C-alpha positions as a Python dict, from the first residue, in 0.01 Angstrom:
ca = {
    (1, 'M'): (0, 0, 0),
    (2, 'I'): (-167, -250, -213),
    (3, 'E'): (-167, -496, 95),
    (4, 'S'): (-385, -247, 263),
    (5, 'V'): (-618, -161, 6),
    (6, 'T'): (-660, -565, -50),
    (7, 'S'): (-703, -614, 333),
    (8, 'L'): (-962, -323, 350),
    (9, 'L'): (-1169, -482, 72),
    (10, 'I'): (-1140, -852, 214),
    (11, 'L'): (-1271, -716, 535),
    (12, 'I'): (-1559, -502, 380),
    (13, 'G'): (-1670, -831, 186),
    (14, 'T'): (-1646, -1052, 491),
    (15, 'F'): (-1843, -777, 689),
    (16, 'F'): (-2102, -791, 414),
    (17, 'V'): (-2094, -1172, 387),
    (18, 'A'): (-2147, -1191, 777),
    (19, 'V'): (-2424, -909, 789),
    (20, 'G'): (-2617, -1131, 521),
    (21, 'T'): (-2560, -1425, 737),
    (22, 'L'): (-2720, -1247, 1035),
    (23, 'G'): (-2997, -1112, 788),
    (24, 'L'): (-3062, -1485, 707),
    (25, 'I'): (-3123, -1591, 1069),
    (26, 'R'): (-3317, -1280, 1196),
    (27, 'M'): (-3565, -1186, 927),
    (28, 'P'): (-3910, -1294, 952),
    (29, 'D'): (-4011, -1423, 608),
    (30, 'V'): (-3859, -1564, 296),
    (31, 'Y'): (-3875, -1218, 107),
    (32, 'N'): (-3675, -1057, 352),
    (33, 'R'): (-3425, -1319, 385),
    (34, 'L'): (-3390, -1332, 4),
    (35, 'H'): (-3348, -933, 28),
    (36, 'A'): (-3089, -953, 311),
    (37, 'T'): (-2874, -1242, 155),
    (38, 'T'): (-2887, -1114, -190),
    (39, 'K'): (-2761, -764, -120),
    (40, 'S'): (-2521, -857, 114),
    (41, 'S'): (-2383, -1162, -108),
    (42, 'T'): (-2349, -941, -398),
    (43, 'L'): (-2151, -654, -233),
    (44, 'G'): (-1959, -892, -15),
    (45, 'V'): (-1821, -1132, -316),
    (46, 'V'): (-1780, -813, -533),
    (47, 'S'): (-1562, -660, -265),
    (48, 'I'): (-1371, -965, -213),
    (49, 'L'): (-1325, -995, -618),
    (50, 'A'): (-1214, -622, -600),
    (51, 'A'): (-958, -728, -357),
    (52, 'S'): (-841, -982, -612),
    (53, 'V'): (-830, -792, -889),
    (54, 'V'): (-618, -527, -695),
    (55, 'Y'): (-373, -754, -558),
    (56, 'F'): (-298, -958, -867),
    (57, 'S'): (-286, -628, -1059),
    (58, 'S'): (25, -567, -887),
    (59, 'F'): (206, -849, -1037),
    (60, 'T'): (100, -787, -1365),
    (61, 'P'): (40, -462, -1590),
    (62, 'T'): (-292, -576, -1703),
    (63, 'L'): (-612, -579, -1511),
    (64, 'S'): (-798, -945, -1465),
    (65, 'V'): (-1066, -964, -1726),
    (66, 'K'): (-1201, -1281, -1572),
    (67, 'Q'): (-1262, -1119, -1255),
    (68, 'L'): (-1399, -808, -1390),
    (69, 'G'): (-1620, -1009, -1579),
    (70, 'A'): (-1753, -1203, -1258),
    (71, 'I'): (-1802, -902, -1086),
    (72, 'A'): (-2030, -750, -1373),
    (73, 'F'): (-2206, -1133, -1403),
    (74, 'L'): (-2273, -1100, -1014),
    (75, 'F'): (-2411, -748, -1039),
    (76, 'I'): (-2632, -861, -1336),
    (77, 'S'): (-2746, -1205, -1175),
    (78, 'N'): (-2783, -1177, -815),
    (79, 'P'): (-3073, -923, -834),
    (80, 'V'): (-3234, -1100, -1116),
    (81, 'G'): (-3238, -1449, -970),
    (82, 'A'): (-3347, -1317, -607),
    (83, 'H'): (-3644, -1113, -805),
    (84, 'M'): (-3733, -1440, -976),
    (85, 'I'): (-3737, -1637, -671),
    (86, 'S'): (-3921, -1414, -489),
    (87, 'R'): (-4203, -1368, -739),
    (88, 'A'): (-4230, -1761, -763),
    (89, 'A'): (-4241, -1741, -374),
    (90, 'Y'): (-4548, -1502, -397),
    (91, 'L'): (-4718, -1678, -669),
    (92, 'V'): (-4730, -2006, -501),
    (93, 'G'): (-4854, -1857, -194),
    (94, 'V'): (-4554, -1816, 28),
    (95, 'P'): (-4704, -1568, 324),
    (96, 'L'): (-4575, -1250, 405),
    (97, 'S'): (-4474, -1150, 740),
    (98, 'S'): (-4729, -1035, 993),
    (99, 'H'): (-4532, -718, 1008),
    (100, 'T'): (-4571, -635, 649),
    (101, 'V'): (-4759, -294, 598),
    (102, 'R'): (-4800, -313, 209),
    (103, 'D'): (-4862, -559, -60),
    (104, 'D'): (-4832, -401, -404),
    (105, 'L'): (-4920, -729, -578),
    (106, 'R'): (-5235, -859, -386),
    (107, 'D'): (-5495, -670, -632),
    (108, 'R'): (-5278, -770, -956),
    (109, 'H'): (-5258, -1126, -860),
    (110, 'S'): (-5598, -1168, -684),
    (111, 'T'): (-5782, -1293, -998),
    (112, 'V'): (-5515, -1549, -1121),
    (113, 'T'): (-5597, -1922, -1046),
    (114, 'Y'): (-5313, -2207, -1057),
    (115, 'H'): (-5408, -2548, -1176),
    (116, 'E'): (-5197, -2852, -979),
}
């Protein structure tokens, strides 16, 4: 039973990582690429770490605190890091895709000037 749950979680993680890689190739601009890879890498790596927790908890009576801490850290750091990278890209002036329908930050940052 443990092996089947572990295998299922590894397959789910591999699926998410593969879809994220496909999103990195197929998406039109840096913002969409970042969105696709961040979500998929978070869910993929967390699924693989969860598989590791399930598998190794069958050998020991306690849960692995390090792996659970890594899962919590990934859930916190990946979205925040992606947000900061996309915000920096927007402020530097990386163009949006021509298919972008809405730009909520255009009016907020139109008066900001940057000195080089």
